[in-house]
């Protein structure tokens, strides 16, 4: 199996690189990985098989690093190894943040910070390495590099290995979204069939049991609907003569937040309640005019999403909110009449709900010029002012509503980035069936050879594996066409995603506390067992 000492040395070098997401230092990890791969004789001799792939238009000039190890005899059978090289920040380490990337120093001194009894016990056992990125996810790259070295030296594989290190997983998966077109293009160019993807993350299981290691497959997803409410302004002394957008938005929020109708249940797993992430009115200055625009957006966890049904449900929420708001206006008018003894004049809007794509088409029909170019330029300007795609999305929909000649009140329903499709593997697919059989085999192998108890678990958490398997028979275009900023601000590879189908699994490294200052990696399993399990799976899949 791959050399454990080399994996450890790789890990120390990689952890030492402060590749914090969304900073100029993030790409330093790609530089280091590329350098380490270049030292492997196979890639030194086959320079074309080691690649740096720039991400077009990336503000931090980030890249993908790809390494392709060809089998001695030509074959289409290929296993993908992948993972992200970015890490979350280290502010939580407080006074020790300057050594958070020094694995030896932080492992020795982590006890100086307030820690739980469990962390103290793990520290005192000496069985863990601490440090930012040890678990999430520099170990995966350290191991991948040694798997490539190992197989390039013995050349016994009957299939190919393709390793791709991506950026931006901790932000909006910019790296994996750029990698999907690379995977599809590379497969066409080389004549490859991807039989399995190993996402080299640490496993992450709710309610995991002490003493059990896990293999995970399938992926939970998330979708973020946004509702832009357009009202009708009036003077604040006569509020019933207009429509306050906040009234509409407040009713949308009341219906959407924590609404169990948006939960999903599949294979014995249920998703959490949807969460309201932000509600805002968009009145920029104080005046006695009522609010014209208000917006809110939400997080919906998914494990079995039908995109077409989702859009219909979202439109029904908007329609219900509109009707409820109209009933509220009538109620308030009657209340005033009962109090003042006179019937007030009031404005009663027509219920109007539009999708983002419908709004876009309406504006495009009236616009003299290239609306797509205008939208791209506008989003670019917004992102330079505030590099948050969610804020830019809200502003863009408002901008298009401003451009629309129809000024009547309305609720515009859209989807904003990032979007993570859920993955439900097709068990009738031959490659999926082979991978599922392999999962059973490797768990039995781990028990027999190492006495390690393992269990399999469906639905890994939000990850880059979300982009590996769009379910057949569903109308994803219904969602894609309402995804704000797609292929301008948000490079979402809709067509490549439809082609890229590969069963994926997380045969994960063991550790605890991802994203916390107590992040730590278990020593024994990860260095004495897991490398052998990786080779077992790879050889089971491609021979």
Short mmCIF file of C-alpha atoms in Angstrom, two decimals:
data_model
loop_
_atom_site.label_atom_id
_atom_site.label_comp_id
_atom_site.label_asym_id
_atom_site.label_seq_id
_atom_site.Cartn_x
_atom_site.Cartn_y
_atom_site.Cartn_z
CA UNK A 1 0.00 0.00 0.00
CA UNK A 2 1.12 3.65 -0.23
CA UNK A 3 3.84 4.72 2.18
CA UNK A 4 2.28 6.06 5.39
CA UNK A 5 5.32 8.12 6.30
CA UNK A 6 5.15 9.89 2.95
CA UNK A 7 1.44 10.59 3.48
CA UNK A 8 2.29 12.10 6.86
CA UNK A 9 5.06 14.27 5.39
CA UNK A 10 2.73 15.40 2.60
CA UNK A 11 0.10 16.27 5.16
CA UNK A 12 2.47 18.47 7.18
CA UNK A 13 3.55 20.33 4.06
CA UNK A 14 -0.01 20.84 2.85
CA UNK A 15 -1.39 21.94 6.23
CA UNK A 16 1.40 24.51 6.41
CA UNK A 17 -0.09 26.27 3.36
CA UNK A 18 -2.68 28.81 4.61
CA UNK A 19 -5.15 28.24 1.76
CA UNK A 20 -8.12 30.07 3.29
CA UNK A 21 -11.19 30.19 1.05
CA UNK A 22 -11.77 33.38 -0.88
CA UNK A 23 -8.31 34.85 -0.31
CA UNK A 24 -5.26 35.29 -2.49
CA UNK A 25 -3.53 32.58 -0.43
CA UNK A 26 -6.02 29.92 -1.49
CA UNK A 27 -4.20 29.18 -4.75
CA UNK A 28 -0.94 28.54 -2.83
CA UNK A 29 -2.24 25.06 -2.03
CA UNK A 30 -2.67 24.38 -5.75
CA UNK A 31 0.94 25.49 -6.29
CA UNK A 32 2.14 23.12 -3.57
CA UNK A 33 0.11 20.16 -4.86
CA UNK A 34 1.38 20.75 -8.40
CA UNK A 35 4.95 20.93 -7.12
CA UNK A 36 4.60 17.69 -5.13
CA UNK A 37 3.06 15.84 -8.07
CA UNK A 38 5.84 17.10 -10.33
CA UNK A 39 8.38 15.37 -8.11
CA UNK A 40 6.85 11.97 -8.89
CA UNK A 41 9.01 10.45 -11.68
CA UNK A 42 6.00 9.44 -13.78
CA UNK A 43 4.75 13.02 -14.02
CA UNK A 44 8.24 14.40 -14.46
CA UNK A 45 8.51 12.13 -17.52
CA UNK A 46 4.92 12.67 -18.72
CA UNK A 47 4.49 16.39 -18.28
CA UNK A 48 1.31 16.50 -20.38
CA UNK A 49 -0.45 14.35 -17.79
CA UNK A 50 0.03 16.98 -15.07
CA UNK A 51 -2.14 20.04 -15.61
CA UNK A 52 -2.96 23.43 -14.11
CA UNK A 53 -6.37 24.53 -15.37
CA UNK A 54 -7.24 28.21 -14.78
CA UNK A 55 -10.78 29.07 -13.70
CA UNK A 56 -12.06 31.62 -16.18
CA UNK A 57 -12.75 35.03 -14.69
CA UNK A 58 -11.84 33.98 -11.17
CA UNK A 59 -11.08 37.01 -8.96
CA UNK A 60 -8.29 35.14 -7.14
CA UNK A 61 -6.75 33.47 -10.22
CA UNK A 62 -7.47 30.05 -8.78
CA UNK A 63 -6.81 26.87 -10.71
CA UNK A 64 -7.65 23.20 -10.80
CA UNK A 65 -4.74 20.78 -10.56
CA UNK A 66 -5.23 17.55 -12.52
CA UNK A 67 -2.99 14.50 -12.73
CA UNK A 68 -3.77 11.64 -15.11
CA UNK A 69 -2.15 8.24 -14.57
CA UNK A 70 -2.71 6.00 -17.60
CA UNK A 71 -2.89 2.25 -17.28
CA UNK A 72 -0.11 0.25 -19.00
CA UNK A 73 -2.67 -1.07 -21.51
CA UNK A 74 -5.16 1.36 -23.06
CA UNK A 75 -8.59 1.22 -21.41
CA UNK A 76 -11.58 3.46 -20.88
CA UNK A 77 -12.05 2.40 -17.23
CA UNK A 78 -11.15 5.28 -14.91
CA UNK A 79 -11.49 6.15 -11.23
CA UNK A 80 -11.57 9.79 -10.16
CA UNK A 81 -9.88 11.01 -6.98
CA UNK A 82 -10.91 14.51 -5.97
CA UNK A 83 -11.23 17.00 -3.14
CA UNK A 84 -10.92 20.67 -2.30
CA UNK A 85 -7.70 22.36 -1.26
CA UNK A 86 -9.25 25.41 0.45
CA UNK A 87 -9.86 25.63 4.19
CA UNK A 88 -11.97 27.83 6.44
CA UNK A 89 -10.35 30.69 8.35
CA UNK A 90 -8.48 30.44 11.66
CA UNK A 91 -9.90 33.37 13.63
CA UNK A 92 -11.53 30.95 16.05
CA UNK A 93 -8.07 29.83 17.20
CA UNK A 94 -7.68 33.17 18.96
CA UNK A 95 -4.23 33.59 20.47
CA UNK A 96 -3.05 30.42 18.71
CA UNK A 97 -4.16 31.40 15.20
CA UNK A 98 -0.57 32.10 14.15
CA UNK A 99 0.28 28.41 14.61
CA UNK A 100 -3.02 26.94 13.35
CA UNK A 101 -1.23 25.76 10.18
CA UNK A 102 1.75 24.28 12.05
CA UNK A 103 0.60 20.74 12.77
CA UNK A 104 3.27 19.97 15.35
CA UNK A 105 2.93 23.23 17.26
CA UNK A 106 -0.86 23.33 17.40
CA UNK A 107 -1.05 19.64 18.34
CA UNK A 108 1.21 20.39 21.30
CA UNK A 109 -0.45 23.64 22.40
CA UNK A 110 -4.17 23.22 21.56
CA UNK A 111 -4.81 22.46 25.23
CA UNK A 112 -4.07 26.12 26.02
CA UNK A 113 -7.49 26.98 24.57
CA UNK A 114 -10.78 26.13 26.30
CA UNK A 115 -11.67 22.57 25.27
CA UNK A 116 -14.35 20.04 26.11
CA UNK A 117 -13.71 16.89 28.13
CA UNK A 118 -13.82 14.87 24.90
CA UNK A 119 -11.19 17.04 23.23
CA UNK A 120 -9.00 16.92 26.34
CA UNK A 121 -9.27 13.13 26.37
CA UNK A 122 -8.29 12.91 22.69
CA UNK A 123 -5.38 15.31 23.28
CA UNK A 124 -4.09 13.32 26.23
CA UNK A 125 -4.37 10.04 24.28
CA UNK A 126 -1.84 11.27 21.71
CA UNK A 127 -3.96 9.61 19.02
CA UNK A 128 -4.75 12.77 17.03
CA UNK A 129 -3.09 15.45 14.93
CA UNK A 130 -4.64 18.89 15.41
CA UNK A 131 -4.56 21.82 13.00
CA UNK A 132 -6.58 23.63 10.37
CA UNK A 133 -7.08 21.43 7.35
CA UNK A 134 -5.85 18.18 8.86
CA UNK A 135 -9.30 16.59 8.49
CA UNK A 136 -10.98 18.98 6.06
CA UNK A 137 -9.27 18.20 3.83
CA UNK A 138 -5.53 18.16 3.38
CA UNK A 139 -5.26 14.48 4.35
CA UNK A 140 -7.23 13.55 1.24
CA UNK A 141 -4.69 15.26 -0.98
CA UNK A 142 -1.74 13.83 0.93
CA UNK A 143 -3.15 10.34 0.38
CA UNK A 144 -4.09 10.97 -3.28
CA UNK A 145 -0.56 12.05 -4.11
CA UNK A 146 0.83 8.84 -2.62
CA UNK A 147 -1.76 6.68 -4.39
CA UNK A 148 -0.58 8.18 -7.67
CA UNK A 149 3.07 7.59 -6.70
CA UNK A 150 2.33 4.01 -5.63
CA UNK A 151 0.52 3.02 -8.81
CA UNK A 152 2.93 4.89 -11.07
CA UNK A 153 5.80 2.88 -9.59
CA UNK A 154 4.24 -0.59 -9.81
CA UNK A 155 1.97 0.07 -12.84
CA UNK A 156 -0.27 -2.84 -11.91
CA UNK A 157 -3.62 -1.11 -12.39
CA UNK A 158 -5.77 -2.24 -15.30
CA UNK A 159 -7.55 1.13 -15.31
CA UNK A 160 -6.66 4.81 -15.16
CA UNK A 161 -6.58 7.26 -12.26
CA UNK A 162 -7.58 10.89 -12.68
CA UNK A 163 -6.90 13.14 -9.70
CA UNK A 164 -8.35 16.65 -9.65
CA UNK A 165 -7.79 19.12 -6.80
CA UNK A 166 -10.40 21.89 -6.74
CA UNK A 167 -10.81 25.22 -4.99
CA UNK A 168 -13.71 27.05 -3.42
CA UNK A 169 -15.65 24.21 -1.80
CA UNK A 170 -16.02 26.18 1.41
CA UNK A 171 -17.52 29.10 -0.53
CA UNK A 172 -19.68 28.28 -3.57
CA UNK A 173 -17.94 25.24 -5.09
CA UNK A 174 -16.44 27.38 -7.83
CA UNK A 175 -13.73 24.75 -8.35
CA UNK A 176 -16.04 21.79 -8.86
CA UNK A 177 -18.34 23.80 -11.12
CA UNK A 178 -15.28 24.47 -13.30
CA UNK A 179 -14.16 20.84 -12.99
CA UNK A 180 -17.39 19.33 -14.36
CA UNK A 181 -16.79 20.63 -17.93
CA UNK A 182 -13.16 19.51 -17.61
CA UNK A 183 -14.27 16.00 -16.64
CA UNK A 184 -16.68 15.72 -19.56
CA UNK A 185 -14.25 17.20 -22.10
CA UNK A 186 -11.34 15.09 -20.86
CA UNK A 187 -13.42 11.91 -21.06
CA UNK A 188 -14.38 12.70 -24.67
CA UNK A 189 -10.81 13.56 -25.60
CA UNK A 190 -9.28 10.44 -24.03
CA UNK A 191 -12.16 8.03 -24.59
CA UNK A 192 -12.75 7.42 -20.87
CA UNK A 193 -15.60 6.02 -18.80
CA UNK A 194 -15.63 7.16 -15.20
CA UNK A 195 -16.51 4.10 -13.15
CA UNK A 196 -16.38 5.69 -9.70
CA UNK A 197 -15.42 8.90 -7.92
CA UNK A 198 -13.66 8.83 -4.58
CA UNK A 199 -14.30 12.11 -2.78
CA UNK A 200 -11.34 12.20 -0.41
CA UNK A 201 -13.16 14.11 2.35
CA UNK A 202 -13.55 13.01 5.93
CA UNK A 203 -16.78 11.17 6.62
CA UNK A 204 -19.52 13.12 8.36
CA UNK A 205 -22.45 11.15 9.78
CA UNK A 206 -25.22 12.40 12.06
CA UNK A 207 -25.30 10.35 15.24
CA UNK A 208 -22.19 8.38 14.36
CA UNK A 209 -21.30 5.61 16.80
CA UNK A 210 -18.15 5.37 18.84
CA UNK A 211 -15.69 2.88 17.38
CA UNK A 212 -17.36 2.75 13.95
CA UNK A 213 -15.86 4.06 10.70
CA UNK A 214 -18.10 5.01 7.82
CA UNK A 215 -18.42 4.91 4.06
CA UNK A 216 -20.95 7.31 2.57
CA UNK A 217 -22.61 7.55 -0.82
CA UNK A 218 -25.24 9.78 -2.37
CA UNK A 219 -25.45 13.43 -1.41
CA UNK A 220 -27.84 15.82 0.24
CA UNK A 221 -28.39 19.04 -1.67
CA UNK A 222 -29.67 22.56 -1.12
CA UNK A 223 -31.65 25.10 -3.09
CA UNK A 224 -32.17 28.77 -2.24
CA UNK A 225 -35.43 30.35 -3.49
CA UNK A 226 -35.69 34.13 -3.46
CA UNK A 227 -38.89 36.20 -3.57
CA UNK A 228 -38.69 39.81 -4.74
CA UNK A 229 -41.87 41.68 -3.81
CA UNK A 230 -42.82 44.76 -5.83
CA UNK A 231 -45.33 47.11 -4.25
CA UNK A 232 -46.90 50.45 -5.19
CA UNK A 233 -45.61 53.59 -3.53
CA UNK A 234 -47.80 56.12 -1.85
CA UNK A 235 -47.40 58.93 0.66
CA UNK A 236 -47.03 57.63 4.18
CA UNK A 237 -50.05 59.61 5.35
CA UNK A 238 -52.26 57.62 3.00
CA UNK A 239 -50.76 54.11 3.17
CA UNK A 240 -53.86 52.30 1.92
CA UNK A 241 -53.60 54.05 -1.44
CA UNK A 242 -50.51 52.02 -2.26
CA UNK A 243 -49.07 48.62 -1.41
CA UNK A 244 -46.13 48.34 0.98
CA UNK A 245 -43.78 45.67 -0.40
CA UNK A 246 -42.94 44.77 3.19
CA UNK A 247 -46.51 43.54 3.70
CA UNK A 248 -46.10 41.11 0.81
CA UNK A 249 -42.62 40.07 1.87
CA UNK A 250 -43.63 39.56 5.49
CA UNK A 251 -46.42 37.23 4.43
CA UNK A 252 -44.06 35.26 2.17
CA UNK A 253 -41.65 34.92 5.10
CA UNK A 254 -44.43 33.77 7.44
CA UNK A 255 -45.42 31.01 5.02
CA UNK A 256 -41.95 29.90 3.91
CA UNK A 257 -39.83 29.86 7.07
CA UNK A 258 -39.87 26.50 8.87
CA UNK A 259 -42.59 25.21 6.51
CA UNK A 260 -42.65 21.38 6.73
CA UNK A 261 -44.26 21.18 3.28
CA UNK A 262 -40.78 21.80 1.88
CA UNK A 263 -39.19 18.93 3.84
CA UNK A 264 -38.37 15.71 2.04
CA UNK A 265 -38.12 12.11 3.13
CA UNK A 266 -36.36 9.36 1.25
CA UNK A 267 -34.74 6.04 2.15
CA UNK A 268 -35.64 6.59 5.80
CA UNK A 269 -33.92 9.99 5.93
CA UNK A 270 -35.79 13.27 6.48
CA UNK A 271 -34.48 16.75 5.77
CA UNK A 272 -34.58 19.64 8.19
CA UNK A 273 -37.11 22.47 8.03
CA UNK A 274 -36.43 25.27 5.54
CA UNK A 275 -34.66 28.24 7.03
CA UNK A 276 -35.17 31.93 6.33
CA UNK A 277 -31.73 33.36 5.62
CA UNK A 278 -32.45 37.02 4.97
CA UNK A 279 -35.36 39.42 4.71
CA UNK A 280 -34.81 43.00 3.61
CA UNK A 281 -36.59 45.99 2.22
CA UNK A 282 -34.73 47.85 -0.46
CA UNK A 283 -35.62 51.41 0.35
CA UNK A 284 -32.32 53.26 0.22
CA UNK A 285 -33.20 56.57 1.89
CA UNK A 286 -35.62 57.94 4.46
CA UNK A 287 -38.80 59.46 3.05
CA UNK A 288 -42.53 59.41 3.77
CA UNK A 289 -43.08 57.15 0.75
CA UNK A 290 -43.92 53.52 1.39
CA UNK A 291 -41.51 50.77 0.37
CA UNK A 292 -41.51 49.70 -3.27
CA UNK A 293 -39.23 46.65 -3.11
CA UNK A 294 -38.61 43.97 -0.49
CA UNK A 295 -36.95 40.57 -0.75
CA UNK A 296 -36.31 37.41 1.21
CA UNK A 297 -34.49 34.17 0.54
CA UNK A 298 -34.42 30.74 2.13
CA UNK A 299 -32.38 27.57 2.48
CA UNK A 300 -34.14 24.32 1.58
CA UNK A 301 -32.29 21.05 2.21
CA UNK A 302 -33.03 18.38 -0.38
CA UNK A 303 -32.59 14.64 -0.81
CA UNK A 304 -35.18 13.93 -3.49
CA UNK A 305 -35.94 17.19 -5.25
CA UNK A 306 -38.22 17.42 -8.26
CA UNK A 307 -37.24 20.82 -9.71
CA UNK A 308 -40.48 21.32 -11.63
CA UNK A 309 -42.61 20.57 -8.56
CA UNK A 310 -40.46 22.92 -6.48
CA UNK A 311 -41.07 25.86 -8.80
CA UNK A 312 -44.83 25.19 -8.73
CA UNK A 313 -44.84 25.06 -4.93
CA UNK A 314 -42.88 28.31 -4.72
CA UNK A 315 -45.33 30.04 -7.05
CA UNK A 316 -48.24 28.79 -4.92
CA UNK A 317 -46.57 30.26 -1.82
CA UNK A 318 -46.30 33.60 -3.60
CA UNK A 319 -49.93 33.45 -4.72
CA UNK A 320 -51.07 32.56 -1.20
CA UNK A 321 -49.01 35.41 0.25
CA UNK A 322 -50.53 37.83 -2.26
CA UNK A 323 -54.11 36.73 -1.50
CA UNK A 324 -53.49 36.88 2.24
CA UNK A 325 -52.07 40.39 1.90
CA UNK A 326 -55.15 41.55 -0.01
CA UNK A 327 -57.40 40.11 2.70
CA UNK A 328 -55.28 41.91 5.29
CA UNK A 329 -55.70 45.23 3.44
CA UNK A 330 -59.48 44.79 3.43
CA UNK A 331 -59.42 43.92 7.13
CA UNK A 332 -57.39 47.01 7.97
CA UNK A 333 -59.69 49.22 5.90
CA UNK A 334 -62.71 47.88 7.75
CA UNK A 335 -60.96 48.39 11.06
CA UNK A 336 -60.27 52.02 10.20
CA UNK A 337 -63.88 52.49 9.09
CA UNK A 338 -65.12 51.12 12.40
CA UNK A 339 -62.79 53.46 14.29
CA UNK A 340 -63.15 56.67 12.23
CA UNK A 341 -66.75 56.34 11.11
CA UNK A 342 -65.86 56.78 7.45
CA UNK A 343 -64.86 54.36 4.74
CA UNK A 344 -61.31 54.97 3.53
CA UNK A 345 -60.21 54.79 -0.05
CA UNK A 346 -57.82 51.95 -0.60
CA UNK A 347 -55.90 50.32 -3.41
CA UNK A 348 -56.57 46.66 -4.20
CA UNK A 349 -53.94 45.11 -6.47
CA UNK A 350 -54.43 42.19 -8.83
CA UNK A 351 -52.56 39.06 -7.74
CA UNK A 352 -49.48 38.73 -9.94
CA UNK A 353 -46.74 36.12 -9.59
CA UNK A 354 -43.89 35.78 -12.08
CA UNK A 355 -40.83 33.58 -12.28
CA UNK A 356 -37.41 35.10 -12.94
CA UNK A 357 -37.39 33.60 -16.44
CA UNK A 358 -40.78 35.19 -17.20
CA UNK A 359 -39.53 38.56 -15.99
CA UNK A 360 -36.35 38.21 -18.05
CA UNK A 361 -38.33 37.39 -21.21
CA UNK A 362 -40.68 40.33 -20.64
CA UNK A 363 -37.75 42.74 -20.30
CA UNK A 364 -35.90 41.17 -23.23
CA UNK A 365 -38.93 41.74 -25.50
CA UNK A 366 -38.76 45.47 -24.78
CA UNK A 367 -35.00 45.97 -24.51
CA UNK A 368 -33.12 47.49 -27.41
CA UNK A 369 -29.78 45.72 -27.26
CA UNK A 370 -28.20 42.57 -25.87
CA UNK A 371 -29.89 41.96 -22.53
CA UNK A 372 -27.61 39.04 -21.65
CA UNK A 373 -24.56 41.29 -22.05
CA UNK A 374 -26.23 44.03 -20.01
CA UNK A 375 -27.05 41.56 -17.23
CA UNK A 376 -23.45 40.25 -17.20
CA UNK A 377 -22.05 43.79 -17.00
CA UNK A 378 -24.50 44.74 -14.25
CA UNK A 379 -23.65 41.66 -12.19
CA UNK A 380 -19.94 42.33 -12.66
CA UNK A 381 -20.45 45.84 -11.29
CA UNK A 382 -22.46 44.56 -8.33
CA UNK A 383 -19.84 41.91 -7.51
CA UNK A 384 -17.07 44.52 -7.52
CA UNK A 385 -19.08 46.57 -5.03
CA UNK A 386 -19.87 43.55 -2.83
CA UNK A 387 -18.54 40.10 -3.81
CA UNK A 388 -21.56 38.24 -2.42
CA UNK A 389 -23.60 36.48 -5.09
CA UNK A 390 -26.75 36.50 -2.99
CA UNK A 391 -26.75 40.29 -2.67
CA UNK A 392 -25.97 40.69 -6.37
CA UNK A 393 -28.83 38.33 -7.25
CA UNK A 394 -31.36 40.34 -5.27
CA UNK A 395 -30.13 43.59 -6.81
CA UNK A 396 -30.28 42.17 -10.33
CA UNK A 397 -33.89 40.97 -10.03
CA UNK A 398 -34.82 44.40 -8.66
CA UNK A 399 -32.97 46.02 -11.56
CA UNK A 400 -34.90 43.94 -14.11
CA UNK A 401 -38.17 44.75 -12.33
CA UNK A 402 -37.22 48.44 -12.67
CA UNK A 403 -36.65 47.92 -16.40
CA UNK A 404 -39.99 46.17 -16.92
CA UNK A 405 -42.76 48.40 -18.28
CA UNK A 406 -45.36 46.60 -16.15
CA UNK A 407 -45.24 48.54 -12.88
CA UNK A 408 -48.09 46.72 -11.17
CA UNK A 409 -47.35 44.99 -7.86
CA UNK A 410 -45.99 41.49 -8.22
CA UNK A 411 -43.95 38.77 -6.55
CA UNK A 412 -41.02 37.47 -8.61
CA UNK A 413 -39.82 33.96 -7.75
CA UNK A 414 -36.23 32.98 -8.51
CA UNK A 415 -33.45 30.64 -7.42
CA UNK A 416 -30.18 32.23 -6.30
CA UNK A 417 -26.68 30.74 -6.03
CA UNK A 418 -25.29 28.47 -4.86
CA UNK A 419 -27.39 25.51 -5.97
CA UNK A 420 -26.37 22.00 -4.90
CA UNK A 421 -28.34 19.17 -6.56
CA UNK A 422 -29.02 16.17 -4.35
CA UNK A 423 -27.72 12.81 -5.53
CA UNK A 424 -29.79 9.64 -5.44
CA UNK A 425 -27.82 6.94 -7.19
CA UNK A 426 -29.49 4.66 -9.71
CA UNK A 427 -28.97 1.15 -8.35
CA UNK A 428 -29.81 -0.34 -11.76
CA UNK A 429 -26.75 1.39 -13.25
CA UNK A 430 -23.91 -1.14 -13.68
CA UNK A 431 -21.20 1.15 -12.28
CA UNK A 432 -23.34 2.07 -9.29
CA UNK A 433 -24.10 -1.60 -8.62
CA UNK A 434 -20.38 -2.38 -8.78
CA UNK A 435 -19.58 0.45 -6.36
CA UNK A 436 -22.26 -0.66 -3.89
CA UNK A 437 -20.93 -4.22 -4.00
CA UNK A 438 -17.43 -2.84 -3.46
CA UNK A 439 -18.62 -0.93 -0.38
CA UNK A 440 -19.85 -4.19 1.16
CA UNK A 441 -16.62 -5.94 0.23
CA UNK A 442 -14.29 -3.31 1.66
CA UNK A 443 -16.20 -3.22 4.95
CA UNK A 444 -15.79 -6.99 5.25
CA UNK A 445 -12.10 -6.67 4.30
CA UNK A 446 -11.52 -4.00 6.97
CA UNK A 447 -13.15 -6.17 9.60
CA UNK A 448 -11.27 -9.34 8.63
CA UNK A 449 -7.80 -7.83 8.17
CA UNK A 450 -7.78 -4.97 10.68
CA UNK A 451 -10.65 -5.65 13.07
CA UNK A 452 -12.17 -2.30 12.04
CA UNK A 453 -15.95 -2.07 12.18
CA UNK A 454 -17.44 -0.06 9.33
CA UNK A 455 -20.94 0.92 8.30
CA UNK A 456 -22.31 2.53 5.17
CA UNK A 457 -24.49 5.62 5.27
CA UNK A 458 -26.57 7.33 2.60
CA UNK A 459 -26.49 11.06 1.91
CA UNK A 460 -23.19 12.73 2.57
CA UNK A 461 -23.59 16.40 3.52
CA UNK A 462 -23.37 19.34 1.12
CA UNK A 463 -20.21 18.79 -0.91
CA UNK A 464 -18.67 18.83 -4.38
CA UNK A 465 -20.13 15.36 -4.94
CA UNK A 466 -23.51 17.09 -5.46
CA UNK A 467 -22.45 17.78 -9.05
CA UNK A 468 -21.91 14.17 -10.10
CA UNK A 469 -25.35 12.78 -10.84
CA UNK A 470 -28.45 14.66 -12.01
CA UNK A 471 -31.40 12.29 -11.75
CA UNK A 472 -32.89 11.07 -15.02
CA UNK A 473 -36.46 11.94 -15.95
CA UNK A 474 -36.60 15.29 -14.14
CA UNK A 475 -36.95 18.71 -15.74
CA UNK A 476 -33.90 20.51 -14.37
CA UNK A 477 -34.24 23.19 -17.05
CA UNK A 478 -37.23 24.53 -15.12
CA UNK A 479 -34.87 25.33 -12.26
CA UNK A 480 -31.81 26.25 -14.33
CA UNK A 481 -33.66 28.94 -16.31
CA UNK A 482 -34.68 30.59 -13.04
CA UNK A 483 -31.18 30.46 -11.52
CA UNK A 484 -30.08 34.10 -11.27
CA UNK A 485 -26.68 34.91 -12.74
CA UNK A 486 -26.20 31.49 -14.30
CA UNK A 487 -23.25 31.49 -16.73
CA UNK A 488 -22.28 35.07 -15.92
CA UNK A 489 -21.72 35.76 -12.23
CA UNK A 490 -22.32 32.08 -11.36
CA UNK A 491 -20.61 29.74 -13.80
CA UNK A 492 -23.07 26.88 -13.52
CA UNK A 493 -22.32 24.26 -16.21
CA UNK A 494 -25.88 23.19 -16.99
CA UNK A 495 -25.15 21.16 -20.13
CA UNK A 496 -22.00 19.50 -18.77
CA UNK A 497 -23.88 18.50 -15.62
CA UNK A 498 -26.42 16.61 -17.69
CA UNK A 499 -23.60 14.54 -19.23
CA UNK A 500 -21.49 13.97 -16.11
CA UNK A 501 -22.79 10.90 -14.30
CA UNK A 502 -20.43 9.00 -12.05
CA UNK A 503 -21.29 7.13 -8.84
CA UNK A 504 -19.41 8.66 -5.93
CA UNK A 505 -18.47 7.62 -2.44
CA UNK A 506 -16.68 9.01 0.58
CA UNK A 507 -14.32 6.38 1.99
CA UNK A 508 -13.41 9.06 4.44
CA UNK A 509 -10.58 9.80 6.78
CA UNK A 510 -11.52 9.69 10.46
CA UNK A 511 -11.42 12.72 12.70
CA UNK A 512 -13.53 15.23 14.55
CA UNK A 513 -14.70 18.84 14.59
CA UNK A 514 -14.47 20.06 11.00
CA UNK A 515 -14.43 23.89 10.88
CA UNK A 516 -13.70 24.20 14.60
CA UNK A 517 -10.42 25.10 16.29
CA UNK A 518 -10.44 21.57 17.71
CA UNK A 519 -10.32 20.05 14.21
CA UNK A 520 -8.26 16.90 14.46
CA UNK A 521 -7.28 13.79 12.51
CA UNK A 522 -7.07 10.29 13.94
CA UNK A 523 -3.64 8.73 13.53
CA UNK A 524 -3.95 4.94 13.51
CA UNK A 525 -6.85 4.39 11.09
CA UNK A 526 -5.81 7.09 8.66
CA UNK A 527 -2.17 6.07 8.34
CA UNK A 528 -2.19 2.32 9.01
CA UNK A 529 -5.52 1.17 7.58
CA UNK A 530 -7.16 3.66 5.22
CA UNK A 531 -4.41 3.75 2.55
CA UNK A 532 -4.84 -0.01 2.13
CA UNK A 533 -8.62 0.37 1.90
CA UNK A 534 -8.17 2.94 -0.88
CA UNK A 535 -6.08 0.50 -2.92
CA UNK A 536 -8.60 -2.27 -2.24
CA UNK A 537 -11.47 -0.17 -3.60
CA UNK A 538 -9.57 1.16 -6.61
CA UNK A 539 -8.47 -2.33 -7.63
CA UNK A 540 -11.96 -3.74 -7.09
CA UNK A 541 -13.43 -1.08 -9.36
CA UNK A 542 -10.94 -1.07 -12.25
CA UNK A 543 -8.85 -4.19 -11.66
#
